[in-house]
Each structure stands twice: as C-alpha cells, then as structure tokens.
Short mmCIF file of N, CA and C in Angstrom, two decimals:
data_model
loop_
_atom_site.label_atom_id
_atom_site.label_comp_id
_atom_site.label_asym_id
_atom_site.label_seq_id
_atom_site.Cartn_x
_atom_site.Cartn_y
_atom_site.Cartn_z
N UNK A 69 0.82 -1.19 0.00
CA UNK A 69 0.00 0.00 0.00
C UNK A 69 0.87 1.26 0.00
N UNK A 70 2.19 1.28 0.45
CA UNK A 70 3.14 2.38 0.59
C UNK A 70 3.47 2.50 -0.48
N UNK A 71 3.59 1.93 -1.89
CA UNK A 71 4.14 2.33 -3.29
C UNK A 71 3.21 2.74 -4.31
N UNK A 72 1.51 2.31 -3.83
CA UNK A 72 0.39 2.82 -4.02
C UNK A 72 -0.28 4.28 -3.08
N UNK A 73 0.37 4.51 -2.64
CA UNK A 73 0.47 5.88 -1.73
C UNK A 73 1.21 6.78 -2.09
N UNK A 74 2.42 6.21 -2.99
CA UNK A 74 3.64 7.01 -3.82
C UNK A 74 2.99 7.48 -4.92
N UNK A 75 2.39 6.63 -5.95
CA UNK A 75 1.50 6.96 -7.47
C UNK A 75 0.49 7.85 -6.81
N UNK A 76 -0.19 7.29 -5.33
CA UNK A 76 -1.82 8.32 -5.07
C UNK A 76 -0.97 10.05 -5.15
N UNK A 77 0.20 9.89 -4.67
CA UNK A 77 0.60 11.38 -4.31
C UNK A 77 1.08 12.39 -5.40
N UNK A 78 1.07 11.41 -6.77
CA UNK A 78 1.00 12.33 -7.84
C UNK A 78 -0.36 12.47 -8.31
N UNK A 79 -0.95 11.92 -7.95
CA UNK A 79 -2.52 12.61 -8.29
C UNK A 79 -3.14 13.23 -7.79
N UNK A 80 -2.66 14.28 -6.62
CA UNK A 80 -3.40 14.95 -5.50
C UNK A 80 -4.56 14.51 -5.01
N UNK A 81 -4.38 13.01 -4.76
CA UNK A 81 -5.09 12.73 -3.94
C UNK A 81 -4.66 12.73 -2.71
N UNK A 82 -5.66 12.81 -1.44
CA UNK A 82 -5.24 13.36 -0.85
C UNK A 82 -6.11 12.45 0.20
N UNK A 83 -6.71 11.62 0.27
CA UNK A 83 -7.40 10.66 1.13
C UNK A 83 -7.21 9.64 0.64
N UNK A 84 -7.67 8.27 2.00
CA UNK A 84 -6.44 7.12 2.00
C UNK A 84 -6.80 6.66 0.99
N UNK A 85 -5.58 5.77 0.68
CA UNK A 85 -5.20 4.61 -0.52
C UNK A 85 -6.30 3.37 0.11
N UNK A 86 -7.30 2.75 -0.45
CA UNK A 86 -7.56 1.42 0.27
C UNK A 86 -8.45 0.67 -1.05
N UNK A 87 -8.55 -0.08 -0.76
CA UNK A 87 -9.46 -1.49 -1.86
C UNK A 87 -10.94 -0.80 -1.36
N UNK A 88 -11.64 -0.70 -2.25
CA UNK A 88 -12.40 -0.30 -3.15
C UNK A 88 -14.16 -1.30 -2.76
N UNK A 89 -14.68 -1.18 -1.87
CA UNK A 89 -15.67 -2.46 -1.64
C UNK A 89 -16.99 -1.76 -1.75
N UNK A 90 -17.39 -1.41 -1.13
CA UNK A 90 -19.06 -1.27 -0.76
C UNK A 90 -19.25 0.43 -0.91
N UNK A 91 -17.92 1.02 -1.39
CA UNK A 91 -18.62 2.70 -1.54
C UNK A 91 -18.89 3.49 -0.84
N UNK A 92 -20.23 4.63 -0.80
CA UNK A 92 -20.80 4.74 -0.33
C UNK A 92 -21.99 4.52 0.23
N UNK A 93 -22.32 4.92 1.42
CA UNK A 93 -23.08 4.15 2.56
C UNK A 93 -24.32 4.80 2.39
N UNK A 94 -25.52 4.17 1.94
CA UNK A 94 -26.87 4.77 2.19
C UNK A 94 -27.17 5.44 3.97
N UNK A 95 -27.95 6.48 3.77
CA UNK A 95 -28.40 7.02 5.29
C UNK A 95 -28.00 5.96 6.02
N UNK A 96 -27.64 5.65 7.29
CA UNK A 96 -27.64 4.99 8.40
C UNK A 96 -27.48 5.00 9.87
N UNK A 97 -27.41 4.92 10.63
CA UNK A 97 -27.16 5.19 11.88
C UNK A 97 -25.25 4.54 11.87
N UNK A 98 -24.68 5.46 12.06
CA UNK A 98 -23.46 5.18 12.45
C UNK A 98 -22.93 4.43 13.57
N UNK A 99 -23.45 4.09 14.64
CA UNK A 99 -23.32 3.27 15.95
C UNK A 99 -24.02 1.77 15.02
N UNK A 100 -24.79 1.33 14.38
CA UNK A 100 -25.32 -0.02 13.86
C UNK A 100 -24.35 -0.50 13.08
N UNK A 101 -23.62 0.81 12.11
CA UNK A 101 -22.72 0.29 11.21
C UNK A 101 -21.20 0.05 12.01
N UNK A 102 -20.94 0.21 13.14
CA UNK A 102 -19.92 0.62 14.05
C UNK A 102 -19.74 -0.90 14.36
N UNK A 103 -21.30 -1.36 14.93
CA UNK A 103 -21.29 -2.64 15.30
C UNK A 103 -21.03 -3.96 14.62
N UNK A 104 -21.77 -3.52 13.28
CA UNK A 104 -21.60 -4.45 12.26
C UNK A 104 -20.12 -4.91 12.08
N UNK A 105 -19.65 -3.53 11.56
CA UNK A 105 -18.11 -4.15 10.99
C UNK A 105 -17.24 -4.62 12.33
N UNK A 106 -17.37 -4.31 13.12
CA UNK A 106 -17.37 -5.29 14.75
C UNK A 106 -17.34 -6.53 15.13
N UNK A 107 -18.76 -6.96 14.53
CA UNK A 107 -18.93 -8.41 14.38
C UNK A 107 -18.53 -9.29 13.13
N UNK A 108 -18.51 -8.53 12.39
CA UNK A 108 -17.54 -9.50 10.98
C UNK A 108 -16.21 -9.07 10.86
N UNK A 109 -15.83 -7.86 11.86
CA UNK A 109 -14.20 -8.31 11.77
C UNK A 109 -13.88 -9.29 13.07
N UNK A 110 -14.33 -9.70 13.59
CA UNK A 110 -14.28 -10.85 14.54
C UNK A 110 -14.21 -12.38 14.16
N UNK A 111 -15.15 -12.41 12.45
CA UNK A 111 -15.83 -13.58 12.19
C UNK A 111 -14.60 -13.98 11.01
N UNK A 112 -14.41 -12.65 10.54
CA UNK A 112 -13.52 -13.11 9.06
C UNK A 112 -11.88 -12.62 9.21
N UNK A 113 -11.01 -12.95 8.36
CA UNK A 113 -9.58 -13.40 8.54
C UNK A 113 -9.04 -12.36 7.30
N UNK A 114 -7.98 -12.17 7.83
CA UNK A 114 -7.02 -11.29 7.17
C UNK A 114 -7.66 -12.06 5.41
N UNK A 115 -7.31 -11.14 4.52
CA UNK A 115 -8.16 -11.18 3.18
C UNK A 115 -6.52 -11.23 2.77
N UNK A 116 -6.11 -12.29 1.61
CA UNK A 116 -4.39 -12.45 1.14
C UNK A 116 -4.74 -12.34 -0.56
N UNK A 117 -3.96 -11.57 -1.42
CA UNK A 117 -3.99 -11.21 -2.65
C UNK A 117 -2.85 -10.48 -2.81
N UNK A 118 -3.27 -10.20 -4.27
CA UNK A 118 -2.19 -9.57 -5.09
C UNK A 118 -2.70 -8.59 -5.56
N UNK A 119 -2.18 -7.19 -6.83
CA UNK A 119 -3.02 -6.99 -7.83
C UNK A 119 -2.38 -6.93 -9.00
N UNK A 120 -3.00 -7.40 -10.15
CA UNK A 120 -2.56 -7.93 -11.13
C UNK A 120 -2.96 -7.10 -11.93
N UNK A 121 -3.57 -5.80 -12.05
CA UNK A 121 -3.97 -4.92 -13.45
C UNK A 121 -4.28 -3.84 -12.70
N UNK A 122 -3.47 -2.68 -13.93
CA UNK A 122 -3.84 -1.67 -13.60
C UNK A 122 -4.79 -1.05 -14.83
N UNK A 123 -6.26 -0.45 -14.37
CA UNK A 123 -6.95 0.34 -15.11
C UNK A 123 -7.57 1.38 -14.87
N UNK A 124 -8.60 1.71 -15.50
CA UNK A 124 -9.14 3.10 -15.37
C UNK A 124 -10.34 3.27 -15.57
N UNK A 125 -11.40 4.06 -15.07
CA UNK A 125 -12.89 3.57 -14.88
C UNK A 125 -13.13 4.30 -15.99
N UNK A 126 -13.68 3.50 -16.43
CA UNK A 126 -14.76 4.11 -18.08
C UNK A 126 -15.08 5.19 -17.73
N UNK A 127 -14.86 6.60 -19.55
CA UNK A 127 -15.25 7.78 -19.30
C UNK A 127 -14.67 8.69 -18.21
N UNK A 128 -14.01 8.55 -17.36
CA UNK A 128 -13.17 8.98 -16.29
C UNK A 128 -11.90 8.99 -16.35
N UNK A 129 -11.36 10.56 -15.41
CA UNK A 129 -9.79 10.27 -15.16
C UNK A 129 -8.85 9.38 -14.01
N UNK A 130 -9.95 8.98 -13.37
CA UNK A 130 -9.44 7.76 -12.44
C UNK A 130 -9.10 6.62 -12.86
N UNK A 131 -7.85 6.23 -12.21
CA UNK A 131 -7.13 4.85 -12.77
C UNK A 131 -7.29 4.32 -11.21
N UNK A 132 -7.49 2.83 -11.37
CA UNK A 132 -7.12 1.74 -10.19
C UNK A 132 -6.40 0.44 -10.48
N UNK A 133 -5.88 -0.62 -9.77
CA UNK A 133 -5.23 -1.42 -9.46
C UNK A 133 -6.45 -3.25 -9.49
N UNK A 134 -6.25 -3.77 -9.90
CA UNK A 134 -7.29 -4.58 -9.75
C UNK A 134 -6.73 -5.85 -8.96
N UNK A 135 -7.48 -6.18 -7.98
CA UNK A 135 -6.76 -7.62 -7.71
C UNK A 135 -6.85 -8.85 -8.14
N UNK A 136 -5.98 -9.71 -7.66
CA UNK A 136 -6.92 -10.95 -8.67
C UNK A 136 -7.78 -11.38 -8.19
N UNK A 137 -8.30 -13.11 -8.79
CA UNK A 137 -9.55 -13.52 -8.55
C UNK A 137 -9.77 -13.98 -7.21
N UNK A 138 -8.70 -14.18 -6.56
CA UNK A 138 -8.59 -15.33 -5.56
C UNK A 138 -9.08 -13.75 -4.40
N UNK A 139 -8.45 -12.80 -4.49
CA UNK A 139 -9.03 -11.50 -3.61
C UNK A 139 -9.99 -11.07 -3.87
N UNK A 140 -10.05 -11.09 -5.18
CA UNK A 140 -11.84 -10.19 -5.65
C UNK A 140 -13.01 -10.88 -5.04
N UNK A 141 -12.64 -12.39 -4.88
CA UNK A 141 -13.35 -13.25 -4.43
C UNK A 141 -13.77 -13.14 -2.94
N UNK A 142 -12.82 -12.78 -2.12
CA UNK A 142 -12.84 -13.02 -0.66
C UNK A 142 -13.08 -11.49 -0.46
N UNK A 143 -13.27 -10.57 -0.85
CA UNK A 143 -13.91 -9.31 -1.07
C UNK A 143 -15.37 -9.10 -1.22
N UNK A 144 -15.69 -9.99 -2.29
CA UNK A 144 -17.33 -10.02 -2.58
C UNK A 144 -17.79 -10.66 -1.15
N UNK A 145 -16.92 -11.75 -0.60
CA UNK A 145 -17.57 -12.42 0.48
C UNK A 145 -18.00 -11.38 1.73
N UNK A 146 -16.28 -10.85 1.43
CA UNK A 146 -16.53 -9.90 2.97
C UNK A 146 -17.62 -9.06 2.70
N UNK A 147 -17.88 -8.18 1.48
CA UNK A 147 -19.00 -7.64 1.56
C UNK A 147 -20.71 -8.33 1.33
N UNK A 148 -20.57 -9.68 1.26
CA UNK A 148 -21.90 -10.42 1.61
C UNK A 148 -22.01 -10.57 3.17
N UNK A 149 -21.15 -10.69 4.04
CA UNK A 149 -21.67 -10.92 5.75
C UNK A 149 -21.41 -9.49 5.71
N UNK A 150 -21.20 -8.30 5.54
CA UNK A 150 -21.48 -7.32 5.86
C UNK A 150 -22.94 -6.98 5.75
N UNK A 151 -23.45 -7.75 4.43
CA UNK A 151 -24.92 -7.04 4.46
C UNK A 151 -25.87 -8.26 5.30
N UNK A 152 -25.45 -9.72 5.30
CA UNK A 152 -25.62 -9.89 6.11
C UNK A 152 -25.77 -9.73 7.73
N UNK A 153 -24.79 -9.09 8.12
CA UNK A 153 -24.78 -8.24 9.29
C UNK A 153 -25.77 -7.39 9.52
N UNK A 154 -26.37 -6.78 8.82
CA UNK A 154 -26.99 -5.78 8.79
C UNK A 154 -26.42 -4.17 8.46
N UNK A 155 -25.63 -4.15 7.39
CA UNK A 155 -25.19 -3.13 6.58
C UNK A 155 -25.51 -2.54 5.03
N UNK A 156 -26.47 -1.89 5.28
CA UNK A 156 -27.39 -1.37 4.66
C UNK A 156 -26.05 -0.64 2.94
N UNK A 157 -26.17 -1.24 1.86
CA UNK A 157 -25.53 -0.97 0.56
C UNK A 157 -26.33 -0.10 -0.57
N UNK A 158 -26.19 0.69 -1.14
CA UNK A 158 -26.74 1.28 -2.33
C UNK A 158 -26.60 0.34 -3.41
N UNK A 159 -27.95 0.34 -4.09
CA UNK A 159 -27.59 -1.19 -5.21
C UNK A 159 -27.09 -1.34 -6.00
N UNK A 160 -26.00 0.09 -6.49
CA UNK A 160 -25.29 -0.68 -7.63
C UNK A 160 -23.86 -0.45 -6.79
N UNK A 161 -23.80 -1.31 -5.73
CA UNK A 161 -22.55 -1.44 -5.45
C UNK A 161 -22.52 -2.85 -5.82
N UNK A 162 -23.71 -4.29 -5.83
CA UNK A 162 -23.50 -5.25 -6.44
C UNK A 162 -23.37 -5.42 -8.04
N UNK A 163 -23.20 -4.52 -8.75
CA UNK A 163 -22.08 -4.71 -9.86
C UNK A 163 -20.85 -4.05 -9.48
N UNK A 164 -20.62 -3.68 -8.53
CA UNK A 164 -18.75 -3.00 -8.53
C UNK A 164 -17.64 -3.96 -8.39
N UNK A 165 -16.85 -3.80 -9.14
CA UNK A 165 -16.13 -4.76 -9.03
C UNK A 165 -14.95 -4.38 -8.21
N UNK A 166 -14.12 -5.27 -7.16
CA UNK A 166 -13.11 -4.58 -6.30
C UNK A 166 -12.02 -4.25 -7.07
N UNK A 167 -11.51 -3.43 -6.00
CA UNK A 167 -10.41 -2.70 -6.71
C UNK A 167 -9.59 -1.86 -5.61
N UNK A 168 -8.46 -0.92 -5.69
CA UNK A 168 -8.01 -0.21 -4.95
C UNK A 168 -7.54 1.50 -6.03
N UNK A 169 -8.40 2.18 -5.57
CA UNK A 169 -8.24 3.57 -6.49
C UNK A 169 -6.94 4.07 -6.14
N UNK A 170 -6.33 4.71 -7.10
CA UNK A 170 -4.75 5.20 -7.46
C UNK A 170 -5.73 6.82 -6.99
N UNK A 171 -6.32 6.63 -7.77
CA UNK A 171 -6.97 8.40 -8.19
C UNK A 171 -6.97 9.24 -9.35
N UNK A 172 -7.23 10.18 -9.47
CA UNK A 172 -7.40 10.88 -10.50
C UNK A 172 -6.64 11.50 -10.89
N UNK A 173 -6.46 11.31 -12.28
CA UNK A 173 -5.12 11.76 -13.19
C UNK A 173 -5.23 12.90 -14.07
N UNK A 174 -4.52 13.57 -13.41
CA UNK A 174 -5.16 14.84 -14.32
C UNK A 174 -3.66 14.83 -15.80
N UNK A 175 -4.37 15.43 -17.60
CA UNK A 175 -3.75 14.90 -18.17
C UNK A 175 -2.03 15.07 -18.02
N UNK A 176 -1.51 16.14 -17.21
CA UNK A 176 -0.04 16.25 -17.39
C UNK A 176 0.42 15.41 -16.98
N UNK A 177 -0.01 14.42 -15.49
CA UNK A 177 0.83 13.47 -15.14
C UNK A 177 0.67 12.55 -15.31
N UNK A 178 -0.36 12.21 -17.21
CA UNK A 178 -0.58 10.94 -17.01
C UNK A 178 0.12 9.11 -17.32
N UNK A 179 1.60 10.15 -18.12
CA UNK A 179 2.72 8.92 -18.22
C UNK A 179 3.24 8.80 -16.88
N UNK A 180 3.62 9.92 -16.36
CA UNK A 180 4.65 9.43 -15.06
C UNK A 180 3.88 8.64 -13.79
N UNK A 181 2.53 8.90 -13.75
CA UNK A 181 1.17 7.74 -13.13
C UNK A 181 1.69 6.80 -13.79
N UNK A 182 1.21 6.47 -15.10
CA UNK A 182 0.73 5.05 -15.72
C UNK A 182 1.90 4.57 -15.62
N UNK A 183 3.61 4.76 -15.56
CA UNK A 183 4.77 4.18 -15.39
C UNK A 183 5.33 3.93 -14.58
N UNK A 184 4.53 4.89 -13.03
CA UNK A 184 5.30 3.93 -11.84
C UNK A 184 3.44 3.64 -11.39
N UNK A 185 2.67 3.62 -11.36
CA UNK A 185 1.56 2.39 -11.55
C UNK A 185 2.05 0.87 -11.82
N UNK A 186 2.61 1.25 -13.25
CA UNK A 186 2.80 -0.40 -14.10
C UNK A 186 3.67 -0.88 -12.98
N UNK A 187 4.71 -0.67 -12.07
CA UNK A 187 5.71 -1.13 -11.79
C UNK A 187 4.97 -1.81 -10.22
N UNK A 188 4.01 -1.78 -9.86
CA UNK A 188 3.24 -2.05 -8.84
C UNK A 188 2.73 -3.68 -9.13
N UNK A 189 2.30 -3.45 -10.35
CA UNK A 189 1.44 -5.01 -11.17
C UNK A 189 2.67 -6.15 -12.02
N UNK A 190 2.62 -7.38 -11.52
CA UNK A 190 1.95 -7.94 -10.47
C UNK A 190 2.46 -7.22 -9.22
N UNK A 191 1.62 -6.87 -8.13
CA UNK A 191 2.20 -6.91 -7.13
C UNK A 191 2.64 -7.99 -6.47
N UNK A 192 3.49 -7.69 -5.08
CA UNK A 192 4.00 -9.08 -3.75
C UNK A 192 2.76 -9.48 -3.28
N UNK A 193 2.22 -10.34 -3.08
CA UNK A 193 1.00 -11.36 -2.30
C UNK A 193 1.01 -9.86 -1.03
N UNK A 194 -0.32 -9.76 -0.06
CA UNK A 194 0.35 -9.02 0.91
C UNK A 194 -0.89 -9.51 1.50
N UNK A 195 -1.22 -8.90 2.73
CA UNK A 195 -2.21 -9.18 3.80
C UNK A 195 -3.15 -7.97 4.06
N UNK A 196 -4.65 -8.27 3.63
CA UNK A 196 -5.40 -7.00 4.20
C UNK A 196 -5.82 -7.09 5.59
N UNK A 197 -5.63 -6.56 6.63
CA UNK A 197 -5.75 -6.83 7.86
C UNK A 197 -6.44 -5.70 8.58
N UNK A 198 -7.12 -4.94 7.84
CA UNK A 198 -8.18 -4.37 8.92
C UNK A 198 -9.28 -3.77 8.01
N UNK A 199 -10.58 -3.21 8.52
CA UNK A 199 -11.99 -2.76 7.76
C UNK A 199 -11.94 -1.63 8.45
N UNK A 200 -12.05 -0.40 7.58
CA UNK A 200 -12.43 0.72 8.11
C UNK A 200 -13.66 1.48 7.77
N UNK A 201 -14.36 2.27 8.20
CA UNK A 201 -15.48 2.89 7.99
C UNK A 201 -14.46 4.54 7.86
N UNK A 202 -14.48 5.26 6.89
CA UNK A 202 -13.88 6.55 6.55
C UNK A 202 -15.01 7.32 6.12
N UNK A 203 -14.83 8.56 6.35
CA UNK A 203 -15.76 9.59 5.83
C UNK A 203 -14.69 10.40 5.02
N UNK A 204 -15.57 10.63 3.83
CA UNK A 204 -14.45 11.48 2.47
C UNK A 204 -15.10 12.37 2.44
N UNK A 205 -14.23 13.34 1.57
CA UNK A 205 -14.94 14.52 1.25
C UNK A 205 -13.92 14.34 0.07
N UNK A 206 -13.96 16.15 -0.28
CA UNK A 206 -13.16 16.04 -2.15
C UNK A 206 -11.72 16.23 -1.79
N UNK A 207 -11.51 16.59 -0.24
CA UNK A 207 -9.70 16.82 -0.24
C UNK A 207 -9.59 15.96 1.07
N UNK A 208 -10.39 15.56 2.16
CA UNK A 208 -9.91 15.39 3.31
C UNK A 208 -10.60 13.85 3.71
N UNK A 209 -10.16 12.77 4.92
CA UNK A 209 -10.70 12.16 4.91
C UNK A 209 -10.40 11.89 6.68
N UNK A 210 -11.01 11.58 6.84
CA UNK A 210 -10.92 10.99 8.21
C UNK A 210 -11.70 9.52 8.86
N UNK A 211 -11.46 8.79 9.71
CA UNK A 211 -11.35 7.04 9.88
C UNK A 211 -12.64 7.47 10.98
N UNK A 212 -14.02 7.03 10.59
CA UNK A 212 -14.76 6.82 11.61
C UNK A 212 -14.84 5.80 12.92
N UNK A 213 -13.92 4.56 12.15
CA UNK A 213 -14.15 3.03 13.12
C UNK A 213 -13.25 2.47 12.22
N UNK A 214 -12.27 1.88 13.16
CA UNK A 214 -11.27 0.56 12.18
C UNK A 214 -11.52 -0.42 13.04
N UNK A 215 -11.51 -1.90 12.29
CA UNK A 215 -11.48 -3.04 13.24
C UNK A 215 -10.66 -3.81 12.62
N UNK A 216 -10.02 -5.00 13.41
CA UNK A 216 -8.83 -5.71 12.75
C UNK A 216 -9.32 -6.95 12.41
N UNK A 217 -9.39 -7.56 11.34
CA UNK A 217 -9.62 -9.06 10.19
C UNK A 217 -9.44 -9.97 11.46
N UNK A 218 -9.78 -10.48 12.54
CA UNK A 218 -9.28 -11.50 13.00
C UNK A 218 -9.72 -12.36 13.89
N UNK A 219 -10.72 -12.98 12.79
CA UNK A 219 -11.35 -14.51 12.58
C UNK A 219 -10.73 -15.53 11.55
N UNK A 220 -10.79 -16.37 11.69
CA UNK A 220 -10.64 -17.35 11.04
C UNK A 220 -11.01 -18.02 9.50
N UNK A 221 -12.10 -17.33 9.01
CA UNK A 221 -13.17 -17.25 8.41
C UNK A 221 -12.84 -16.91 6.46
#
C-alpha cells in the first residue's frame, strides 16, 4: 500500500489509498454500522492477494489497481456478511467490481502515473488486515471506526 500511496501522491489525492468495496453508505445510523463491521471483523480473517492490473474507470480520469480472482473473491464475500450483518448498501454497489483507487489523473501526469503504476502489477502477495469505515470529502478524509480481520473465516 506504501508504493500505491507514492503513485496516489501524484494525483493529488489526498485521502487514503484502500481497496475499493461497498462505496458509499446509504443514510444509516453510524453506531449499527460501528457494530456491524465489529462483528464481521471478529468472524472473518485477514483477506491475502495480489493486484494484477492496472486500469481506469470508463469515461473517467481515475485509474485503479485490480486484484486478482482469488481477492476479488474473498472481497465479494466480505462484503456479503457485511450485508448480512446488517449493513445497509446502495444497489449498484453489487455490480462494482473490487479494486483499490490510485486516483485521478489529471492529463499532465498521465505517463509518469501510468509508469510507476505499471511497476506495482503484479504486485508481492500481501495481507489486508483491517476494515475501516472513513468519511471522504473532495480533499480530506478521516477514519470513523477501524477493526482488525481476525477470525478465522
């Protein structure tokens, strides 16, 4: 995530680097969703991948990192006991496919992005080991609730 924090910092982005799951959060009570990711980071286990492609969202200047199947996989899961849990999703987050956003490329920097990007893919296997709930805005971000992956699951 530290060499994907290097590429985010030529894109002025400016809030965290992280994989890409469930979006944004329909209305909710923030203490339910507090709890939720509570109880399924209890239930489920550090998430292990790679990412193997780097692209860019249709029509847009945002580029991301894609992982492979074996993570995209255990991603969709984590976000099925989340809604299981009782974590309320906007519905087209079940077509999103995971990912981890680089950010937005504005056109001057968009070789020296796409060339230390490429050098990221394949990435080293690594360990996702915690779920956070963040609140964004367009420059700032701040961590409402982190909990750490560690179940078995």
């Amino acid at each position: 995530m530290l060499a994907v924090r290097r590429v985010g910092s030529r894109t002025g982005q400016q809030v965290p680097v992280g994989i890409g799951s469930v979006g944004r959060l329909p209305p909710q009570d923030v203490a339910e969703v507090r709890r939720v990711l509570d109880v399924v980071g209890e239930e489920t286990g550090p998430i292990i991948g790679r990412f193997v492609g780097l692209r860019r969202f249709p029509q847009t200047r945002y580029v991301y990192l894609a992982p492979d199947d074996e993570m995209a996989t255990s991603l969709l899961i984590l976000q099925d006991r989340l809604v299981e849990a009782g974590l309320k999703l906007a519905p087209d987050v079940y077509q999103a496919t995971p990912h981890a956003v680089i950010g937005r490329v504005p056109p001057e920097a968009e070789l020296e992005v796409a060339a230390a990007a490429r050098a990221l893919v394949p990435s080293p296997t690594f360990r996702m080991t915690t779920l956070g709930l963040w609140s964004l805005s367009d420059r700032e971000a701040s961590c409402l609730h982190r909990v750490l992956l560690s179940g078995v699951l």
